[in-house]
């Protein structure tokens, strides 16, 4: 058995108080993905004009997640790191297009909610629920 203690993302050990250091993240913009290395290109055969049409359509749509929801999740995840909450992440990372229907997704969310209630009751801590649906389409 190793004598090393598990470390948090900020480098502090698990039995230490978490650091409140801000982690520097590279700037994100809607076009920053274009500067990333292409390791697998499923769009290699797609015409650039078609890609531009899709990009224009997507840029005209509202965001899938509101920025305030992101801020709230960051706050809740900080509380998870501090041991004040429990994180329950669930979902299906390999759905078929056929399964991307409201009733199927609602059933998965219901299971996630039920699991979180059991975990909160047994662990005596509030639970942060994170669902990952249709992740392979992102």
GROMACS .gro file of N, CA and C in nm:
model
  414
    1UNK      N    1   0.083  -0.118   0.000
    1UNK     CA    2   0.000   0.000   0.000
    1UNK      C    3   0.088   0.124   0.000
    2UNK      N    4   0.054   0.220  -0.084
    2UNK     CA    5   0.134   0.340  -0.099
    2UNK      C    6   0.114   0.433   0.020
    3UNK      N    7   0.221   0.502   0.058
    3UNK     CA    8   0.209   0.598   0.169
    3UNK      C    9   0.172   0.736   0.118
    4UNK      N   10   0.164   0.752  -0.015
    4UNK     CA   11   0.125   0.882  -0.070
    4UNK      C   12  -0.022   0.909  -0.041
    5UNK      N   13  -0.049   1.033  -0.007
    5UNK     CA   14  -0.187   1.072   0.018
    5UNK      C   15  -0.246   1.127  -0.111
    6UNK      N   16  -0.375   1.104  -0.133
    6UNK     CA   17  -0.437   1.159  -0.255
    6UNK      C   18  -0.433   1.311  -0.252
    7UNK      N   19  -0.415   1.370  -0.367
    7UNK     CA   20  -0.406   1.515  -0.377
    7UNK      C   21  -0.525   1.570  -0.455
    8UNK      N   22  -0.561   1.693  -0.422
    8UNK     CA   23  -0.665   1.764  -0.496
    8UNK      C   24  -0.603   1.825  -0.621
    9UNK      N   25  -0.690   1.881  -0.704
    9UNK     CA   26  -0.644   1.945  -0.827
    9UNK      C   27  -0.552   2.063  -0.798
   10UNK      N   28  -0.571   2.130  -0.682
   10UNK     CA   29  -0.486   2.245  -0.650
   10UNK      C   30  -0.354   2.206  -0.586
   11UNK      N   31  -0.330   2.075  -0.570
   11UNK     CA   32  -0.203   2.026  -0.516
   11UNK      C   33  -0.207   1.999  -0.367
   12UNK      N   34  -0.310   2.043  -0.295
   12UNK     CA   35  -0.317   2.017  -0.152
   12UNK      C   36  -0.360   1.873  -0.127
   13UNK      N   37  -0.319   1.819  -0.014
   13UNK     CA   38  -0.358   1.682   0.019
   13UNK      C   39  -0.504   1.680   0.062
   14UNK      N   40  -0.566   1.562   0.052
   14UNK     CA   41  -0.709   1.549   0.081
   14UNK      C   42  -0.742   1.586   0.225
   15UNK      N   43  -0.650   1.565   0.320
   15UNK     CA   44  -0.682   1.596   0.459
   15UNK      C   45  -0.649   1.741   0.495
   16UNK      N   46  -0.599   1.818   0.400
   16UNK     CA   47  -0.574   1.960   0.421
   16UNK      C   48  -0.695   2.040   0.379
   17UNK      N   49  -0.704   2.163   0.428
   17UNK     CA   50  -0.809   2.253   0.381
   17UNK      C   51  -0.780   2.285   0.235
   18UNK      N   52  -0.882   2.289   0.150
   18UNK     CA   53  -0.860   2.321   0.009
   18UNK      C   54  -0.807   2.462  -0.009
   19UNK      N   55  -0.724   2.479  -0.108
   19UNK     CA   56  -0.669   2.610  -0.140
   19UNK      C   57  -0.775   2.693  -0.212
   20UNK      N   58  -0.774   2.821  -0.188
   20UNK     CA   59  -0.867   2.909  -0.258
   20UNK      C   60  -0.801   2.977  -0.376
   21UNK      N   61  -0.688   2.920  -0.423
   21UNK     CA   62  -0.618   2.975  -0.538
   21UNK      C   63  -0.707   2.966  -0.661
   22UNK      N   64  -0.703   3.071  -0.742
   22UNK     CA   65  -0.775   3.069  -0.868
   22UNK      C   66  -0.689   2.993  -0.970
   23UNK      N   67  -0.752   2.904  -1.045
   23UNK     CA   68  -0.682   2.831  -1.149
   23UNK      C   69  -0.692   2.913  -1.276
   24UNK      N   70  -0.578   2.940  -1.339
   24UNK     CA   71  -0.580   3.016  -1.465
   24UNK      C   72  -0.623   2.925  -1.577
   25UNK      N   73  -0.722   2.969  -1.650
   25UNK     CA   74  -0.771   2.895  -1.765
   25UNK      C   75  -0.741   2.976  -1.891
   26UNK      N   76  -0.705   2.908  -1.998
   26UNK     CA   77  -0.684   2.983  -2.121
   26UNK      C   78  -0.815   3.049  -2.164
   27UNK      N   79  -0.803   3.162  -2.229
   27UNK     CA   80  -0.922   3.233  -2.274
   27UNK      C   81  -1.003   3.150  -2.372
   28UNK      N   82  -1.133   3.155  -2.355
   28UNK     CA   83  -1.222   3.081  -2.444
   28UNK      C   84  -1.299   3.180  -2.528
   29UNK      N   85  -1.311   3.147  -2.654
   29UNK     CA   86  -1.395   3.224  -2.745
   29UNK      C   87  -1.469   3.123  -2.832
   30UNK      N   88  -1.575   3.166  -2.898
   30UNK     CA   89  -1.646   3.073  -2.986
   30UNK      C   90  -1.558   3.014  -3.096
   31UNK      N   91  -1.448   3.081  -3.130
   31UNK     CA   92  -1.360   3.030  -3.236
   31UNK      C   93  -1.232   2.967  -3.183
   32UNK      N   94  -1.211   2.961  -3.050
   32UNK     CA   95  -1.086   2.910  -2.996
   32UNK      C   96  -1.063   2.763  -3.030
   33UNK      N   97  -1.170   2.689  -3.054
   33UNK     CA   98  -1.155   2.547  -3.089
   33UNK      C   99  -1.080   2.529  -3.220
   34UNK      N  100  -1.084   2.629  -3.306
   34UNK     CA  101  -1.020   2.618  -3.437
   34UNK      C  102  -0.867   2.612  -3.426
   35UNK      N  103  -0.813   2.658  -3.315
   35UNK     CA  104  -0.668   2.654  -3.295
   35UNK      C  105  -0.618   2.526  -3.231
   36UNK      N  106  -0.707   2.435  -3.197
   36UNK     CA  107  -0.669   2.308  -3.133
   36UNK      C  108  -0.620   2.208  -3.238
   37UNK      N  109  -0.532   2.119  -3.195
   37UNK     CA  110  -0.482   2.014  -3.286
   37UNK      C  111  -0.594   1.916  -3.319
   38UNK      N  112  -0.600   1.875  -3.444
   38UNK     CA  113  -0.701   1.778  -3.488
   38UNK      C  114  -0.642   1.638  -3.475
   39UNK      N  115  -0.696   1.558  -3.384
   39UNK     CA  116  -0.646   1.423  -3.364
   39UNK      C  117  -0.736   1.320  -3.432
   40UNK      N  118  -0.861   1.355  -3.450
   40UNK     CA  119  -0.956   1.269  -3.520
   40UNK      C  120  -1.053   1.364  -3.589
   41UNK      N  121  -1.062   1.355  -3.718
   41UNK     CA  122  -1.144   1.450  -3.792
   41UNK      C  123  -1.260   1.381  -3.863
   42UNK      N  124  -1.374   1.372  -3.795
   42UNK     CA  125  -1.490   1.310  -3.860
   42UNK      C  126  -1.547   1.395  -3.973
   43UNK      N  127  -1.500   1.519  -3.984
   43UNK     CA  128  -1.553   1.609  -4.086
   43UNK      C  129  -1.458   1.627  -4.204
   44UNK      N  130  -1.360   1.539  -4.215
   44UNK     CA  131  -1.260   1.553  -4.321
   44UNK      C  132  -1.323   1.555  -4.461
   45UNK      N  133  -1.435   1.487  -4.477
   45UNK     CA  134  -1.499   1.480  -4.609
   45UNK      C  135  -1.610   1.583  -4.626
   46UNK      N  136  -1.634   1.665  -4.525
   46UNK     CA  137  -1.741   1.766  -4.533
   46UNK      C  138  -1.689   1.889  -4.607
   47UNK      N  139  -1.770   1.942  -4.695
   47UNK     CA  140  -1.732   2.061  -4.770
   47UNK      C  141  -1.728   2.182  -4.676
   48UNK      N  142  -1.627   2.268  -4.690
   48UNK     CA  143  -1.617   2.386  -4.603
   48UNK      C  144  -1.742   2.473  -4.606
   49UNK      N  145  -1.808   2.483  -4.721
   49UNK     CA  146  -1.929   2.565  -4.730
   49UNK      C  147  -2.039   2.509  -4.640
   50UNK      N  148  -2.050   2.378  -4.638
   50UNK     CA  149  -2.151   2.314  -4.552
   50UNK      C  150  -2.120   2.340  -4.405
   51UNK      N  151  -1.992   2.332  -4.370
   51UNK     CA  152  -1.951   2.356  -4.231
   51UNK      C  153  -1.981   2.500  -4.192
   52UNK      N  154  -1.958   2.594  -4.283
   52UNK     CA  155  -1.987   2.735  -4.254
   52UNK      C  156  -2.136   2.758  -4.232
   53UNK      N  157  -2.220   2.690  -4.308
   53UNK     CA  158  -2.365   2.703  -4.291
   53UNK      C  159  -2.406   2.652  -4.152
   54UNK      N  160  -2.350   2.540  -4.111
   54UNK     CA  161  -2.382   2.484  -3.980
   54UNK      C  162  -2.334   2.578  -3.869
   55UNK      N  163  -2.212   2.630  -3.882
   55UNK     CA  164  -2.158   2.723  -3.782
   55UNK      C  165  -2.245   2.848  -3.771
   56UNK      N  166  -2.291   2.900  -3.885
   56UNK     CA  167  -2.377   3.018  -3.883
   56UNK      C  168  -2.508   2.988  -3.811
   57UNK      N  169  -2.566   2.873  -3.841
   57UNK     CA  170  -2.693   2.835  -3.776
   57UNK      C  171  -2.674   2.821  -3.625
   58UNK      N  172  -2.568   2.750  -3.584
   58UNK     CA  173  -2.544   2.730  -3.441
   58UNK      C  174  -2.515   2.861  -3.370
   59UNK      N  175  -2.443   2.952  -3.435
   59UNK     CA  176  -2.412   3.080  -3.371
   59UNK      C  177  -2.535   3.168  -3.353
   60UNK      N  178  -2.643   3.140  -3.427
   60UNK     CA  179  -2.765   3.219  -3.414
   60UNK      C  180  -2.858   3.166  -3.305
   61UNK      N  181  -2.828   3.048  -3.252
   61UNK     CA  182  -2.913   2.986  -3.150
   61UNK      C  183  -2.870   3.027  -3.010
   62UNK      N  184  -2.963   3.023  -2.914
   62UNK     CA  185  -2.925   3.056  -2.775
   62UNK      C  186  -2.836   2.946  -2.718
   63UNK      N  187  -2.758   2.977  -2.614
   63UNK     CA  188  -2.671   2.875  -2.552
   63UNK      C  189  -2.754   2.763  -2.489
   64UNK      N  190  -2.696   2.644  -2.484
   64UNK     CA  191  -2.764   2.532  -2.420
   64UNK      C  192  -2.768   2.548  -2.268
   65UNK      N  193  -2.665   2.611  -2.214
   65UNK     CA  194  -2.655   2.631  -2.070
   65UNK      C  195  -2.633   2.780  -2.045
   66UNK      N  196  -2.713   2.837  -1.956
   66UNK     CA  197  -2.701   2.979  -1.923
   66UNK      C  198  -2.575   3.001  -1.839
   67UNK      N  199  -2.503   3.111  -1.861
   67UNK     CA  200  -2.381   3.138  -1.783
   67UNK      C  201  -2.402   3.134  -1.632
   68UNK      N  202  -2.518   3.174  -1.582
   68UNK     CA  203  -2.544   3.169  -1.438
   68UNK      C  204  -2.547   3.025  -1.387
   69UNK      N  205  -2.592   2.932  -1.471
   69UNK     CA  206  -2.590   2.792  -1.431
   69UNK      C  207  -2.447   2.741  -1.417
   70UNK      N  208  -2.358   2.788  -1.504
   70UNK     CA  209  -2.218   2.749  -1.496
   70UNK      C  210  -2.157   2.803  -1.366
   71UNK      N  211  -2.185   2.929  -1.334
   71UNK     CA  212  -2.134   2.989  -1.210
   71UNK      C  213  -2.184   2.912  -1.088
   72UNK      N  214  -2.313   2.877  -1.089
   72UNK     CA  215  -2.370   2.804  -0.976
   72UNK      C  216  -2.304   2.666  -0.962
   73UNK      N  217  -2.283   2.598  -1.075
   73UNK     CA  218  -2.220   2.466  -1.071
   73UNK      C  219  -2.078   2.477  -1.017
   74UNK      N  220  -2.004   2.578  -1.058
   74UNK     CA  221  -1.868   2.596  -1.006
   74UNK      C  222  -1.870   2.613  -0.854
   75UNK      N  223  -1.964   2.692  -0.805
   75UNK     CA  224  -1.977   2.712  -0.660
   75UNK      C  225  -2.009   2.579  -0.590
   76UNK      N  226  -2.105   2.503  -0.646
   76UNK     CA  227  -2.142   2.375  -0.586
   76UNK      C  228  -2.026   2.275  -0.590
   77UNK      N  229  -1.950   2.275  -0.699
   77UNK     CA  230  -1.835   2.183  -0.708
   77UNK      C  231  -1.727   2.221  -0.608
   78UNK      N  232  -1.713   2.350  -0.580
   78UNK     CA  233  -1.618   2.393  -0.476
   78UNK      C  234  -1.662   2.336  -0.341
   79UNK      N  235  -1.793   2.335  -0.316
   79UNK     CA  236  -1.844   2.277  -0.191
   79UNK      C  237  -1.825   2.126  -0.188
   80UNK      N  238  -1.832   2.061  -0.304
   80UNK     CA  239  -1.802   1.918  -0.310
   80UNK      C  240  -1.657   1.896  -0.270
   81UNK      N  241  -1.566   1.977  -0.324
   81UNK     CA  242  -1.425   1.963  -0.293
   81UNK      C  243  -1.399   1.985  -0.143
   82UNK      N  244  -1.476   2.072  -0.081
   82UNK     CA  245  -1.460   2.101   0.061
   82UNK      C  246  -1.526   1.996   0.150
   83UNK      N  247  -1.592   1.898   0.089
   83UNK     CA  248  -1.656   1.792   0.166
   83UNK      C  249  -1.794   1.828   0.217
   84UNK      N  250  -1.850   1.939   0.171
   84UNK     CA  251  -1.982   1.982   0.217
   84UNK      C  252  -2.095   1.917   0.138
   85UNK      N  253  -2.064   1.867   0.020
   85UNK     CA  254  -2.164   1.805  -0.068
   85UNK      C  255  -2.105   1.680  -0.131
   86UNK      N  256  -2.194   1.598  -0.186
   86UNK     CA  257  -2.154   1.477  -0.257
   86UNK      C  258  -2.187   1.496  -0.405
   87UNK      N  259  -2.096   1.453  -0.493
   87UNK     CA  260  -2.118   1.465  -0.637
   87UNK      C  261  -2.167   1.333  -0.693
   88UNK      N  262  -2.279   1.339  -0.763
   88UNK     CA  263  -2.334   1.222  -0.832
   88UNK      C  264  -2.343   1.257  -0.980
   89UNK      N  265  -2.262   1.190  -1.061
   89UNK     CA  266  -2.263   1.216  -1.204
   89UNK      C  267  -2.317   1.093  -1.274
   90UNK      N  268  -2.410   1.113  -1.362
   90UNK     CA  269  -2.468   1.001  -1.434
   90UNK      C  270  -2.508   1.041  -1.574
   91UNK      N  271  -2.541   0.942  -1.651
   91UNK     CA  272  -2.584   0.968  -1.788
   91UNK      C  273  -2.544   0.852  -1.876
   92UNK      N  274  -2.566   0.873  -2.001
   92UNK     CA  275  -2.537   0.770  -2.099
   92UNK      C  276  -2.451   0.835  -2.206
   93UNK      N  277  -2.327   0.794  -2.215
   93UNK     CA  278  -2.237   0.859  -2.309
   93UNK      C  279  -2.237   0.791  -2.446
   94UNK      N  280  -2.329   0.702  -2.468
   94UNK     CA  281  -2.332   0.633  -2.598
   94UNK      C  282  -2.476   0.612  -2.645
   95UNK      N  283  -2.559   0.715  -2.632
   95UNK     CA  284  -2.697   0.703  -2.677
   95UNK      C  285  -2.704   0.690  -2.829
   96UNK      N  286  -2.804   0.623  -2.870
   96UNK     CA  287  -2.837   0.621  -3.013
   96UNK      C  288  -2.923   0.743  -3.040
   97UNK      N  289  -2.924   0.790  -3.164
   97UNK     CA  290  -3.011   0.902  -3.197
   97UNK      C  291  -3.156   0.868  -3.161
   98UNK      N  292  -3.192   0.744  -3.176
   98UNK     CA  293  -3.326   0.696  -3.145
   98UNK      C  294  -3.362   0.722  -2.998
   99UNK      N  295  -3.260   0.720  -2.910
   99UNK     CA  296  -3.285   0.737  -2.766
   99UNK      C  297  -3.289   0.883  -2.723
  100UNK      N  298  -3.264   0.976  -2.812
  100UNK     CA  299  -3.266   1.119  -2.778
  100UNK      C  300  -3.409   1.171  -2.789
  101UNK      N  301  -3.494   1.116  -2.706
  101UNK     CA  302  -3.636   1.152  -2.701
  101UNK      C  303  -3.669   1.202  -2.561
  102UNK      N  304  -3.761   1.296  -2.548
  102UNK     CA  305  -3.793   1.352  -2.417
  102UNK      C  306  -3.827   1.247  -2.310
  103UNK      N  307  -3.907   1.145  -2.345
  103UNK     CA  308  -3.946   1.047  -2.243
  103UNK      C  309  -3.827   0.962  -2.198
  104UNK      N  310  -3.736   0.929  -2.288
  104UNK     CA  311  -3.618   0.850  -2.252
  104UNK      C  312  -3.526   0.933  -2.162
  105UNK      N  313  -3.503   1.058  -2.199
  105UNK     CA  314  -3.418   1.147  -2.119
  105UNK      C  315  -3.481   1.172  -1.983
  106UNK      N  316  -3.613   1.193  -1.978
  106UNK     CA  317  -3.683   1.215  -1.851
  106UNK      C  318  -3.668   1.094  -1.759
  107UNK      N  319  -3.674   0.974  -1.815
  107UNK     CA  320  -3.657   0.853  -1.734
  107UNK      C  321  -3.517   0.847  -1.673
  108UNK      N  322  -3.416   0.884  -1.750
  108UNK     CA  323  -3.278   0.885  -1.699
  108UNK      C  324  -3.262   0.989  -1.589
  109UNK      N  325  -3.323   1.107  -1.608
  109UNK     CA  326  -3.316   1.211  -1.505
  109UNK      C  327  -3.387   1.167  -1.378
  110UNK      N  328  -3.497   1.095  -1.393
  110UNK     CA  329  -3.570   1.044  -1.276
  110UNK      C  330  -3.484   0.947  -1.196
  111UNK      N  331  -3.411   0.860  -1.265
  111UNK     CA  332  -3.322   0.766  -1.197
  111UNK      C  333  -3.211   0.843  -1.124
  112UNK      N  334  -3.154   0.945  -1.189
  112UNK     CA  335  -3.050   1.026  -1.127
  112UNK      C  336  -3.102   1.095  -1.002
  113UNK      N  337  -3.223   1.148  -1.008
  113UNK     CA  338  -3.284   1.213  -0.892
  113UNK      C  339  -3.306   1.112  -0.779
  114UNK      N  340  -3.359   0.995  -0.811
  114UNK     CA  341  -3.382   0.892  -0.709
  114UNK      C  342  -3.251   0.850  -0.643
  115UNK      N  343  -3.148   0.831  -0.724
  115UNK     CA  344  -3.018   0.793  -0.668
  115UNK      C  345  -2.966   0.902  -0.576
  116UNK      N  346  -2.981   1.028  -0.615
  116UNK     CA  347  -2.930   1.138  -0.533
  116UNK      C  348  -3.003   1.147  -0.400
  117UNK      N  349  -3.131   1.116  -0.399
  117UNK     CA  350  -3.206   1.119  -0.273
  117UNK      C  351  -3.155   1.012  -0.178
  118UNK      N  352  -3.127   0.894  -0.231
  118UNK     CA  353  -3.074   0.786  -0.148
  118UNK      C  354  -2.936   0.824  -0.094
  119UNK      N  355  -2.851   0.877  -0.181
  119UNK     CA  356  -2.715   0.915  -0.140
  119UNK      C  357  -2.721   1.027  -0.036
  120UNK      N  358  -2.806   1.127  -0.057
  120UNK     CA  359  -2.818   1.237   0.040
  120UNK      C  360  -2.868   1.187   0.174
  121UNK      N  361  -2.964   1.098   0.172
  121UNK     CA  362  -3.020   1.045   0.296
  121UNK      C  363  -2.916   0.961   0.369
  122UNK      N  364  -2.848   0.874   0.297
  122UNK     CA  365  -2.750   0.784   0.360
  122UNK      C  366  -2.623   0.859   0.401
  123UNK      N  367  -2.582   0.956   0.320
  123UNK     CA  368  -2.458   1.027   0.348
  123UNK      C  369  -2.474   1.151   0.432
  124UNK      N  370  -2.598   1.189   0.460
  124UNK     CA  371  -2.628   1.308   0.539
  124UNK      C  372  -2.564   1.435   0.482
  125UNK      N  373  -2.555   1.440   0.349
  125UNK     CA  374  -2.502   1.558   0.281
  125UNK      C  375  -2.588   1.587   0.159
  126UNK      N  376  -2.601   1.714   0.124
  126UNK     CA  377  -2.671   1.744  -0.001
  126UNK      C  378  -2.590   1.691  -0.119
  127UNK      N  379  -2.660   1.658  -0.224
  127UNK     CA  380  -2.597   1.600  -0.342
  127UNK      C  381  -2.607   1.695  -0.460
  128UNK      N  382  -2.497   1.706  -0.533
  128UNK     CA  383  -2.494   1.781  -0.658
  128UNK      C  384  -2.512   1.679  -0.770
  129UNK      N  385  -2.617   1.696  -0.849
  129UNK     CA  386  -2.644   1.603  -0.960
  129UNK      C  387  -2.593   1.663  -1.090
  130UNK      N  388  -2.514   1.586  -1.162
  130UNK     CA  389  -2.464   1.627  -1.292
  130UNK      C  390  -2.503   1.519  -1.391
  131UNK      N  391  -2.580   1.555  -1.493
  131UNK     CA  392  -2.620   1.460  -1.595
  131UNK      C  393  -2.544   1.486  -1.723
  132UNK      N  394  -2.497   1.380  -1.783
  132UNK     CA  395  -2.429   1.390  -1.912
  132UNK      C  396  -2.511   1.313  -2.015
  133UNK      N  397  -2.579   1.388  -2.096
  133UNK     CA  398  -2.666   1.327  -2.198
  133UNK      C  399  -2.615   1.366  -2.336
  134UNK      N  400  -2.610   1.272  -2.424
  134UNK     CA  401  -2.571   1.294  -2.564
  134UNK      C  402  -2.432   1.355  -2.576
  135UNK      N  403  -2.342   1.318  -2.485
  135UNK     CA  404  -2.207   1.374  -2.486
  135UNK      C  405  -2.128   1.344  -2.610
  136UNK      N  406  -2.158   1.233  -2.675
  136UNK     CA  407  -2.080   1.199  -2.794
  136UNK      C  408  -2.116   1.287  -2.912
  137UNK      N  409  -2.224   1.364  -2.902
  137UNK     CA  410  -2.263   1.451  -3.012
  137UNK      C  411  -2.202   1.590  -2.998
  138UNK      N  412  -2.136   1.616  -2.884
  138UNK     CA  413  -2.078   1.749  -2.860
  138UNK      C  414  -1.958   1.774  -2.949
   0.00000   0.00000   0.00000
